[in-house]
Structures are given as structure tokens and as C-alpha cells.
Amino acid sequence: MEHFDPSDLWNRCLQEAENRLDKTEFEAWLKNSTYEDSNGTRLVIRFSNSFVAGHVKSRFGNMLDDIIHNLSGRSELALQFIGDPAEPGPSSSERLSPVAPSSQDSTFLRSNYTFEHFVVGPSNQLAHAGALAVSREIGSTNYNPLFIYGGVGLGKTHLIQAIAHQLRQEGSKRTFRYISTELLVETFIKCVLQNDYTLFRKLFHGIDYLLMDDIQFLKGKVETQEAFFHRFNELHQHGKQIVLTSDRPPHELQDLPERLISRFQSGLVADIKPPEYETRLAILQLLVKDEELVVSEDVLDFIASSIRKNVRQLSGVIHRLSAMSRLTGCRVDMSLAQKEIRSSLGTITRRLTAGNIASTVAESFDVSPSQLKGKQRKRSILIPRQVSMSLIRELTSMSLTEIGSFFSGRDHSTVLNSIDRIRELKDKDPELERKIEEIKRKLVSI
Ligand code: ADP
Ligand code: MG
């Protein structure tokens, strides 16, 4: 392994962090850090006090890990942030308060979420083409906004960040803001509390591209929706490019006002579906190349055939196999891959018990598991009870009678009726269908 100087490595890491972050943010939190010690795999970094060290860890830890791994080419390197205890009492919080607001304004990009690292296939072709087109030249397409939607772990964040990387590559000519909708909402709430909207406005000020991830989180945030609607129009009218991602198509963002939804539909709406076998295989090939892992074709074929719904799971399996082979020095062969997949699937099987399914459903409908088993026939309890029954039927091998007795001795025809009822309701109510899918995903994801 290549020799490296840890102190120099940290300095280069700071340079890269400076590129990625807002100037005030960088100066407030990172600038005065120093390399202190290393034991080969761990770099100890000192900050002015423990408060700063803790904040850096929670806010920038992932980004710094990412940078260090990239610069060193060693994914086993870990960072430890230390600092002496901060001064207690009001003076320290007063001193820190002026820098706090700027910490909302970070641009956090994963270094490998680029177009080069994105495998294109029939499942994501349109979304990819749209993303590439808008990142080439502003105003050259009428894909405005570009609205990308699809299920969990299918590459939405990857694509929207790829646009940001593309814009960054070409210097500072085109400015952009990449922001998660959660952070946008958070910023808006802070502004409301302080009755000062400067920060919120700053998010949209002077940018050519607005890249907003996970727009579905605007659900229920009526005031943020309103404020965002105005900013959206302003940017749009000035010919600025807007890119949005969501876990569902615009017309299913039910809680959002109609005028916002029709704005979202006015450009290019592109979906991402779960990848086909060939795409899954190509993604696996890219992943093993990145990890410099030697894996035979039939092992890749086995993994691509076993995991179908979610790209994040594919990369999870490769990362774990890679870590295992590094730790134990053994080759990644069929039996190791089988063991890994089996243990992933085994985790799922253990999760799929009637009790577990019922409590997951209960949680997601905001009722208690005992209410599900109880006698109340209020709709707010009846529906989750029926959903539980139908999921237990679908995901376990329990018989109708067994399911009935799990629900305090109901008989098998009640269970059967419930399952039919949910099937009908799902057809009529896409929101319910989505909710059930989400619960299922939670239960079966590796
Ligand atoms: P989403 O935002 O849709 O939930 P992400 O963009 O976070 O999903 O993707 C999950 C993981 O899968 C990421 O590590 C991403 O790099 C990877 N990924 C998804 N689609 C592709 C693809 N087509 N090619 C390469 N990697 C992909
Ligand atoms: Mg995402």
C-alpha cells in the first residue's frame, strides 16, 4: 500500500472541503482544525473545543470520510475528531450563535454520484437523458422543471447530484444550489421563528440551477409550500433551471396545492423503475471495479438474479463482500456470496413474523398494536387491522385460521373478508396502496 503523510492528507482534505462548502461555514468549523496523531488506520484531528468537534462529526463527518477515502484510496481509514471541553455557561453559546445559521447552507455532494458512475438502462434511460440534457446548457431544453421520480434506492439522488457535479466541473460560470427538501423546510421554519426570511431567500438567490431532492417532504408543510411556490415561479420566469426528485409522480403528491402540481408537470416528468437484469449486472460490474474486487461472472449473475428491486441493496452486498474479503483475506466466491445473500434474506425472514408485521403497520398508521388486536371497529383502526391481516397473509406462511387467532380469535372468514376489502381499497386509493408498499419495503428491505 502506498505510503502517505497523514498531516498532508488532512491538509488536502481541508482544501477539498473548502471547495465543497460555503466560505463562512468552512471558516467557522473546519479552518482551524489540525492533524494530531495517527495509528495507521485512524487519523486524529483536533478542533478548538469539543463542541466544534462534535458538530463537525455530525454535520460533515460523512463528507470528510468520503474525501479522505477518495484522496487516500483507502476505505478503511477512519477520522476521529477531538477537542477540549467547551467552556460552560452562556458566553460560549453566545459566541457560537453567529456562525450557526450558515451551517444550514451546505452543499453536500457524494463524490461518486457522477454521470460516469451511473449505469444507464431501459429502467432509467429517460431520467438520465433529461438530467444530462439540462446539465449541458441552460435554457437549451424545455425540460423545465425536470421532475424525476421513482422508488427508494433507484438512483434519484445519484442523478440529481450528477447534475451538480457536472456544473461544478466547468468552473464557477453556472451557479447552483443542491438542497434536500428536508433542509429547505428546516430553514424555512427557522426563518419563521426568527421572523427573518433572509436565509430562506438566500437559498434561491443568484443561482442558475435549483436542484431539490425529495420534494415529497413538502407534504403537510403548507407555509413552506407557499413560500417555495413563489421562489419556484421567480426562478422559472427568469429562465433558471429547476430539477426536482420525488418518490412519486406529481399527481400523486396529493397534499400539495394543484397549482404547484401543475407547475411540476409542465416540464419533463421522468420515472426511474427498478433495473432490469442486464442493468443490475452492469451496476454490479461497476461496483466491483470501484472496490477493486475480483468476482467471477457466475457470482455476479447470482447476485443480480437474487436482488431485484433496489440498487442500494446491490451496493450493500458488494460492500459487505468486499469488507469481508479484505478482513479475512479470502476470495469472493460463490459460497461466500451465497452465504451473504442468505444471511441478508435470513434477516428478512426473521423480521417477517405476525407480531412484527402488525407492529410495523401499527406504527405507520399511528395506532397501537393492542388496538389492532382489539375489538374497535372505527375506520382509523379497522383499516390498519385489515392491512395487517393482508400483509401477514402475503408475507408469511400462516393460514387464515392462524391469522384469525393471532387477532384475538377472529375466524378465518373475517380474515378472508379483510384481505378482499384491502385489495378493493388499494385499487381505489393510491395513497393507501403507496403506504402499504412502503410498509412492505420496510419489512423486506435488506
Ligand atoms: P434514491 O435517491 O433514488 O433513493 P440513490 O440515488 O441514493 O437512490 O441510489 C442508491 C444507491 O444506488 C447509490 O449508491 C447509487 O450510487 C446507486 N445507484 C442507483 N442507480 C444507479 C445506477 N443506474 N448506476 C450506478 N449506481 C446506481
Ligand atoms: Mg435519495
PDB file of N, CA and C in Angstrom, residues 120-195:
ATOM      1  N   VAL A 120     -26.663   3.298 -17.316  1.00  0.00           N
ATOM      2  CA  VAL A 120     -27.918   3.607 -17.998  1.00  0.00           C
ATOM      3  C   VAL A 120     -28.548   2.333 -18.553  1.00  0.00           C
ATOM      4  N   GLY A 121     -29.835   2.182 -18.344  1.00  0.00           N
ATOM      5  CA  GLY A 121     -30.557   1.040 -18.905  1.00  0.00           C
ATOM      6  C   GLY A 121     -31.975   1.482 -19.206  1.00  0.00           C
ATOM      7  N   PRO A 122     -32.794   0.590 -19.738  1.00  0.00           N
ATOM      8  CA  PRO A 122     -34.166   0.962 -20.076  1.00  0.00           C
ATOM      9  C   PRO A 122     -34.938   1.537 -18.882  1.00  0.00           C
ATOM     10  N   SER A 123     -34.610   1.063 -17.673  1.00  0.00           N
ATOM     11  CA  SER A 123     -35.369   1.487 -16.496  1.00  0.00           C
ATOM     12  C   SER A 123     -35.141   2.958 -16.131  1.00  0.00           C
ATOM     13  N   ASN A 124     -34.003   3.508 -16.531  1.00  0.00           N
ATOM     14  CA  ASN A 124     -33.709   4.876 -16.091  1.00  0.00           C
ATOM     15  C   ASN A 124     -33.288   5.801 -17.230  1.00  0.00           C
ATOM     16  N   GLN A 125     -33.463   5.302 -18.465  1.00  0.00           N
ATOM     17  CA  GLN A 125     -32.959   6.000 -19.634  1.00  0.00           C
ATOM     18  C   GLN A 125     -33.479   7.439 -19.773  1.00  0.00           C
ATOM     19  N   LEU A 126     -34.775   7.596 -19.601  1.00  0.00           N
ATOM     20  CA  LEU A 126     -35.364   8.914 -19.818  1.00  0.00           C
ATOM     21  C   LEU A 126     -34.861   9.894 -18.757  1.00  0.00           C
ATOM     22  N   ALA A 127     -34.868   9.447 -17.504  1.00  0.00           N
ATOM     23  CA  ALA A 127     -34.415  10.318 -16.421  1.00  0.00           C
ATOM     24  C   ALA A 127     -32.955  10.710 -16.642  1.00  0.00           C
ATOM     25  N   HIS A 128     -32.157   9.741 -17.048  1.00  0.00           N
ATOM     26  CA  HIS A 128     -30.747  10.013 -17.298  1.00  0.00           C
ATOM     27  C   HIS A 128     -30.580  11.005 -18.445  1.00  0.00           C
ATOM     28  N   ALA A 129     -31.317  10.791 -19.536  1.00  0.00           N
ATOM     29  CA  ALA A 129     -31.197  11.683 -20.692  1.00  0.00           C
ATOM     30  C   ALA A 129     -31.614  13.102 -20.314  1.00  0.00           C
ATOM     31  N   GLY A 130     -32.694  13.201 -19.540  1.00  0.00           N
ATOM     32  CA  GLY A 130     -33.160  14.516 -19.106  1.00  0.00           C
ATOM     33  C   GLY A 130     -32.105  15.211 -18.258  1.00  0.00           C
ATOM     34  N   ALA A 131     -31.538  14.467 -17.310  1.00  0.00           N
ATOM     35  CA  ALA A 131     -30.538  15.048 -16.410  1.00  0.00           C
ATOM     36  C   ALA A 131     -29.318  15.517 -17.202  1.00  0.00           C
ATOM     37  N   LEU A 132     -28.903  14.703 -18.126  1.00  0.00           N
ATOM     38  CA  LEU A 132     -27.730  15.054 -18.934  1.00  0.00           C
ATOM     39  C   LEU A 132     -28.019  16.304 -19.770  1.00  0.00           C
ATOM     40  N   ALA A 133     -29.200  16.330 -20.351  1.00  0.00           N
ATOM     41  CA  ALA A 133     -29.552  17.461 -21.215  1.00  0.00           C
ATOM     42  C   ALA A 133     -29.569  18.775 -20.436  1.00  0.00           C
ATOM     43  N   VAL A 134     -30.225  18.780 -19.288  1.00  0.00           N
ATOM     44  CA  VAL A 134     -30.300  20.057 -18.570  1.00  0.00           C
ATOM     45  C   VAL A 134     -28.933  20.495 -18.048  1.00  0.00           C
ATOM     46  N   SER A 135     -28.045  19.525 -17.820  1.00  0.00           N
ATOM     47  CA  SER A 135     -26.746  19.931 -17.277  1.00  0.00           C
ATOM     48  C   SER A 135     -25.818  20.439 -18.375  1.00  0.00           C
ATOM     49  N   ARG A 136     -26.188  20.238 -19.632  1.00  0.00           N
ATOM     50  CA  ARG A 136     -25.306  20.693 -20.724  1.00  0.00           C
ATOM     51  C   ARG A 136     -25.342  22.197 -20.877  1.00  0.00           C
ATOM     52  N   GLU A 137     -26.534  22.712 -21.054  1.00  0.00           N
ATOM     53  CA  GLU A 137     -26.619  24.140 -21.295  1.00  0.00           C
ATOM     54  C   GLU A 137     -27.939  24.648 -20.750  1.00  0.00           C
ATOM     55  N   ILE A 138     -27.884  25.774 -20.106  1.00  0.00           N
ATOM     56  CA  ILE A 138     -29.125  26.274 -19.519  1.00  0.00           C
ATOM     57  C   ILE A 138     -30.013  26.870 -20.618  1.00  0.00           C
ATOM     58  N   GLY A 139     -31.304  26.562 -20.513  1.00  0.00           N
ATOM     59  CA  GLY A 139     -32.241  27.153 -21.476  1.00  0.00           C
ATOM     60  C   GLY A 139     -32.260  26.469 -22.827  1.00  0.00           C
ATOM     61  N   SER A 140     -31.421  25.450 -23.016  1.00  0.00           N
ATOM     62  CA  SER A 140     -31.400  24.815 -24.334  1.00  0.00           C
ATOM     63  C   SER A 140     -32.498  23.765 -24.474  1.00  0.00           C
ATOM     64  N   THR A 141     -33.105  23.381 -23.351  1.00  0.00           N
ATOM     65  CA  THR A 141     -34.200  22.421 -23.437  1.00  0.00           C
ATOM     66  C   THR A 141     -35.448  23.068 -22.848  1.00  0.00           C
ATOM     67  N   ASN A 142     -36.603  22.493 -23.139  1.00  0.00           N
ATOM     68  CA  ASN A 142     -37.757  22.977 -22.382  1.00  0.00           C
ATOM     69  C   ASN A 142     -38.127  21.989 -21.277  1.00  0.00           C
ATOM     70  N   TYR A 143     -37.132  21.268 -20.818  1.00  0.00           N
ATOM     71  CA  TYR A 143     -37.328  20.366 -19.680  1.00  0.00           C
ATOM     72  C   TYR A 143     -37.257  21.177 -18.398  1.00  0.00           C
ATOM     73  N   ASN A 144     -38.146  22.097 -18.221  1.00  0.00           N
ATOM     74  CA  ASN A 144     -38.059  22.916 -17.029  1.00  0.00           C
ATOM     75  C   ASN A 144     -39.430  23.057 -16.382  1.00  0.00           C
ATOM     76  N   PRO A 145     -39.644  22.487 -15.214  1.00  0.00           N
ATOM     77  CA  PRO A 145     -38.647  21.747 -14.449  1.00  0.00           C
ATOM     78  C   PRO A 145     -38.437  20.336 -15.000  1.00  0.00           C
ATOM     79  N   LEU A 146     -37.305  19.758 -14.613  1.00  0.00           N
ATOM     80  CA  LEU A 146     -37.117  18.328 -14.808  1.00  0.00           C
ATOM     81  C   LEU A 146     -37.551  17.660 -13.510  1.00  0.00           C
ATOM     82  N   PHE A 147     -38.521  16.757 -13.618  1.00  0.00           N
ATOM     83  CA  PHE A 147     -39.075  16.115 -12.426  1.00  0.00           C
ATOM     84  C   PHE A 147     -38.777  14.616 -12.504  1.00  0.00           C
ATOM     85  N   ILE A 148     -37.911  14.135 -11.619  1.00  0.00           N
ATOM     86  CA  ILE A 148     -37.522  12.718 -11.646  1.00  0.00           C
ATOM     87  C   ILE A 148     -38.175  12.004 -10.466  1.00  0.00           C
ATOM     88  N   TYR A 149     -38.878  10.916 -10.737  1.00  0.00           N
ATOM     89  CA  TYR A 149     -39.461  10.202  -9.602  1.00  0.00           C
ATOM     90  C   TYR A 149     -39.225   8.695  -9.704  1.00  0.00           C
ATOM     91  N   GLY A 150     -39.274   8.040  -8.562  1.00  0.00           N
ATOM     92  CA  GLY A 150     -39.092   6.587  -8.522  1.00  0.00           C
ATOM     93  C   GLY A 150     -38.933   6.111  -7.089  1.00  0.00           C
ATOM     94  N   GLY A 151     -38.945   4.782  -6.909  1.00  0.00           N
ATOM     95  CA  GLY A 151     -38.892   4.192  -5.568  1.00  0.00           C
ATOM     96  C   GLY A 151     -37.540   4.384  -4.881  1.00  0.00           C
ATOM     97  N   VAL A 152     -37.468   3.863  -3.659  1.00  0.00           N
ATOM     98  CA  VAL A 152     -36.254   4.034  -2.854  1.00  0.00           C
ATOM     99  C   VAL A 152     -35.056   3.321  -3.481  1.00  0.00           C
ATOM    100  N   GLY A 153     -33.924   3.958  -3.421  1.00  0.00           N
ATOM    101  CA  GLY A 153     -32.673   3.307  -3.799  1.00  0.00           C
ATOM    102  C   GLY A 153     -32.518   3.051  -5.280  1.00  0.00           C
ATOM    103  N   LEU A 154     -33.211   3.837  -6.103  1.00  0.00           N
ATOM    104  CA  LEU A 154     -33.125   3.591  -7.542  1.00  0.00           C
ATOM    105  C   LEU A 154     -32.273   4.622  -8.279  1.00  0.00           C
ATOM    106  N   GLY A 155     -31.667   5.564  -7.563  1.00  0.00           N
ATOM    107  CA  GLY A 155     -30.715   6.450  -8.229  1.00  0.00           C
ATOM    108  C   GLY A 155     -31.159   7.886  -8.431  1.00  0.00           C
ATOM    109  N   LYS A 156     -32.216   8.324  -7.731  1.00  0.00           N
ATOM    110  CA  LYS A 156     -32.678   9.713  -7.899  1.00  0.00           C
ATOM    111  C   LYS A 156     -31.636  10.700  -7.371  1.00  0.00           C
ATOM    112  N   THR A 157     -31.184  10.453  -6.161  1.00  0.00           N
ATOM    113  CA  THR A 157     -30.196  11.355  -5.580  1.00  0.00           C
ATOM    114  C   THR A 157     -28.907  11.311  -6.395  1.00  0.00           C
ATOM    115  N   HIS A 158     -28.545  10.128  -6.830  1.00  0.00           N
ATOM    116  CA  HIS A 158     -27.357   9.980  -7.658  1.00  0.00           C
ATOM    117  C   HIS A 158     -27.456  10.876  -8.898  1.00  0.00           C
ATOM    118  N   LEU A 159     -28.578  10.815  -9.583  1.00  0.00           N
ATOM    119  CA  LEU A 159     -28.733  11.597 -10.825  1.00  0.00           C
ATOM    120  C   LEU A 159     -28.732  13.099 -10.572  1.00  0.00           C
ATOM    121  N   ILE A 160     -29.448  13.523  -9.555  1.00  0.00           N
ATOM    122  CA  ILE A 160     -29.546  14.972  -9.335  1.00  0.00           C
ATOM    123  C   ILE A 160     -28.176  15.516  -8.884  1.00  0.00           C
ATOM    124  N   GLN A 161     -27.436  14.697  -8.131  1.00  0.00           N
ATOM    125  CA  GLN A 161     -26.092  15.144  -7.741  1.00  0.00           C
ATOM    126  C   GLN A 161     -25.137  15.104  -8.926  1.00  0.00           C
ATOM    127  N   ALA A 162     -25.399  14.191  -9.867  1.00  0.00           N
ATOM    128  CA  ALA A 162     -24.558  14.135 -11.069  1.00  0.00           C
ATOM    129  C   ALA A 162     -24.650  15.456 -11.833  1.00  0.00           C
ATOM    130  N   ILE A 163     -25.846  16.039 -11.843  1.00  0.00           N
ATOM    131  CA  ILE A 163     -26.006  17.340 -12.495  1.00  0.00           C
ATOM    132  C   ILE A 163     -25.120  18.373 -11.785  1.00  0.00           C
ATOM    133  N   ALA A 164     -25.175  18.341 -10.457  1.00  0.00           N
ATOM    134  CA  ALA A 164     -24.365  19.293  -9.683  1.00  0.00           C
ATOM    135  C   ALA A 164     -22.879  19.116  -9.968  1.00  0.00           C
ATOM    136  N   HIS A 165     -22.419  17.871 -10.021  1.00  0.00           N
ATOM    137  CA  HIS A 165     -21.006  17.626 -10.324  1.00  0.00           C
ATOM    138  C   HIS A 165     -20.649  18.211 -11.676  1.00  0.00           C
ATOM    139  N   GLN A 166     -21.545  17.997 -12.619  1.00  0.00           N
ATOM    140  CA  GLN A 166     -21.303  18.486 -13.968  1.00  0.00           C
ATOM    141  C   GLN A 166     -21.164  20.013 -13.970  1.00  0.00           C
ATOM    142  N   LEU A 167     -22.024  20.666 -13.208  1.00  0.00           N
ATOM    143  CA  LEU A 167     -21.998  22.128 -13.170  1.00  0.00           C
ATOM    144  C   LEU A 167     -20.735  22.628 -12.479  1.00  0.00           C
ATOM    145  N   ARG A 168     -20.287  21.877 -11.513  1.00  0.00           N
ATOM    146  CA  ARG A 168     -19.103  22.287 -10.770  1.00  0.00           C
ATOM    147  C   ARG A 168     -17.842  22.140 -11.583  1.00  0.00           C
ATOM    148  N   GLN A 169     -17.830  21.055 -12.362  1.00  0.00           N
ATOM    149  CA  GLN A 169     -16.646  20.760 -13.163  1.00  0.00           C
ATOM    150  C   GLN A 169     -16.227  21.920 -14.038  1.00  0.00           C
ATOM    151  N   GLU A 170     -17.262  22.609 -14.549  1.00  0.00           N
ATOM    152  CA  GLU A 170     -16.936  23.625 -15.535  1.00  0.00           C
ATOM    153  C   GLU A 170     -16.683  24.972 -14.893  1.00  0.00           C
ATOM    154  N   GLY A 171     -16.165  24.950 -13.692  1.00  0.00           N
ATOM    155  CA  GLY A 171     -15.801  26.207 -13.047  1.00  0.00           C
ATOM    156  C   GLY A 171     -17.017  26.896 -12.477  1.00  0.00           C
ATOM    157  N   SER A 172     -16.892  28.160 -12.221  1.00  0.00           N
ATOM    158  CA  SER A 172     -17.931  28.845 -11.445  1.00  0.00           C
ATOM    159  C   SER A 172     -18.918  29.599 -12.342  1.00  0.00           C
ATOM    160  N   LYS A 173     -18.879  29.325 -13.622  1.00  0.00           N
ATOM    161  CA  LYS A 173     -19.745  30.108 -14.511  1.00  0.00           C
ATOM    162  C   LYS A 173     -21.224  29.911 -14.192  1.00  0.00           C
ATOM    163  N   ARG A 174     -21.621  28.656 -13.962  1.00  0.00           N
ATOM    164  CA  ARG A 174     -23.024  28.413 -13.659  1.00  0.00           C
ATOM    165  C   ARG A 174     -23.171  28.059 -12.189  1.00  0.00           C
ATOM    166  N   THR A 175     -24.025  28.769 -11.525  1.00  0.00           N
ATOM    167  CA  THR A 175     -24.149  28.551 -10.095  1.00  0.00           C
ATOM    168  C   THR A 175     -25.380  27.694  -9.814  1.00  0.00           C
ATOM    169  N   PHE A 176     -25.295  26.930  -8.769  1.00  0.00           N
ATOM    170  CA  PHE A 176     -26.426  26.065  -8.452  1.00  0.00           C
ATOM    171  C   PHE A 176     -26.584  25.940  -6.956  1.00  0.00           C
ATOM    172  N   ARG A 177     -27.764  25.496  -6.575  1.00  0.00           N
ATOM    173  CA  ARG A 177     -27.993  25.129  -5.187  1.00  0.00           C
ATOM    174  C   ARG A 177     -28.535  23.721  -5.188  1.00  0.00           C
ATOM    175  N   TYR A 178     -27.818  22.807  -4.518  1.00  0.00           N
ATOM    176  CA  TYR A 178     -28.356  21.464  -4.298  1.00  0.00           C
ATOM    177  C   TYR A 178     -28.859  21.426  -2.865  1.00  0.00           C
ATOM    178  N   ILE A 179     -30.099  21.078  -2.698  1.00  0.00           N
ATOM    179  CA  ILE A 179     -30.626  21.078  -1.325  1.00  0.00           C
ATOM    180  C   ILE A 179     -31.670  19.980  -1.156  1.00  0.00           C
ATOM    181  N   SER A 180     -31.650  19.335   0.002  1.00  0.00           N
ATOM    182  CA  SER A 180     -32.706  18.369   0.270  1.00  0.00           C
ATOM    183  C   SER A 180     -33.936  19.149   0.727  1.00  0.00           C
ATOM    184  N   THR A 181     -35.101  18.612   0.424  1.00  0.00           N
ATOM    185  CA  THR A 181     -36.320  19.318   0.808  1.00  0.00           C
ATOM    186  C   THR A 181     -36.434  19.407   2.324  1.00  0.00           C
ATOM    187  N   GLU A 182     -35.915  18.401   3.013  1.00  0.00           N
ATOM    188  CA  GLU A 182     -35.949  18.458   4.475  1.00  0.00           C
ATOM    189  C   GLU A 182     -35.201  19.675   5.000  1.00  0.00           C
ATOM    190  N   LEU A 183     -34.046  19.942   4.399  1.00  0.00           N
ATOM    191  CA  LEU A 183     -33.256  21.086   4.835  1.00  0.00           C
ATOM    192  C   LEU A 183     -33.960  22.390   4.486  1.00  0.00           C
ATOM    193  N   LEU A 184     -34.626  22.397   3.339  1.00  0.00           N
ATOM    194  CA  LEU A 184     -35.377  23.586   2.941  1.00  0.00           C
ATOM    195  C   LEU A 184     -36.465  23.895   3.970  1.00  0.00           C
ATOM    196  N   VAL A 185     -37.194  22.841   4.355  1.00  0.00           N
ATOM    197  CA  VAL A 185     -38.272  23.020   5.329  1.00  0.00           C
ATOM    198  C   VAL A 185     -37.703  23.499   6.663  1.00  0.00           C
ATOM    199  N   GLU A 186     -36.603  22.880   7.060  1.00  0.00           N
ATOM    200  CA  GLU A 186     -35.941  23.244   8.310  1.00  0.00           C
ATOM    201  C   GLU A 186     -35.549  24.730   8.288  1.00  0.00           C
ATOM    202  N   THR A 187     -34.963  25.149   7.179  1.00  0.00           N
ATOM    203  CA  THR A 187     -34.537  26.542   7.055  1.00  0.00           C
ATOM    204  C   THR A 187     -35.732  27.473   7.134  1.00  0.00           C
ATOM    205  N   PHE A 188     -36.809  27.076   6.462  1.00  0.00           N
ATOM    206  CA  PHE A 188     -37.993  27.928   6.474  1.00  0.00           C
ATOM    207  C   PHE A 188     -38.526  28.088   7.898  1.00  0.00           C
ATOM    208  N   ILE A 189     -38.562  26.976   8.627  1.00  0.00           N
ATOM    209  CA  ILE A 189     -39.081  27.041  10.000  1.00  0.00           C
ATOM    210  C   ILE A 189     -38.224  27.958  10.866  1.00  0.00           C
ATOM    211  N   LYS A 190     -36.914  27.846  10.696  1.00  0.00           N
ATOM    212  CA  LYS A 190     -36.027  28.744  11.459  1.00  0.00           C
ATOM    213  C   LYS A 190     -36.345  30.200  11.147  1.00  0.00           C
ATOM    214  N   CYS A 191     -36.572  30.482   9.870  1.00  0.00           N
ATOM    215  CA  CYS A 191     -36.869  31.854   9.467  1.00  0.00           C
ATOM    216  C   CYS A 191     -38.169  32.332  10.092  1.00  0.00           C
ATOM    217  N   VAL A 192     -39.166  31.428  10.120  1.00  0.00           N
ATOM    218  CA  VAL A 192     -40.434  31.802  10.729  1.00  0.00           C
ATOM    219  C   VAL A 192     -40.219  32.155  12.197  1.00  0.00           C
ATOM    220  N   LEU A 193     -39.446  31.325  12.880  1.00  0.00           N
ATOM    221  CA  LEU A 193     -39.222  31.557  14.303  1.00  0.00           C
ATOM    222  C   LEU A 193     -38.508  32.874  14.553  1.00  0.00           C
ATOM    223  N   GLN A 194     -37.601  33.213  13.667  1.00  0.00           N
ATOM    224  CA  GLN A 194     -36.837  34.454  13.870  1.00  0.00           C
ATOM    225  C   GLN A 194     -37.494  35.639  13.184  1.00  0.00           C
ATOM    226  N   ASN A 195     -38.592  35.347  12.490  1.00  0.00           N
ATOM    227  CA  ASN A 195     -39.264  36.373  11.711  1.00  0.00           C
ATOM    228  C   ASN A 195     -38.288  37.126  10.792  1.00  0.00           C
TER     229      ASN A 195
END
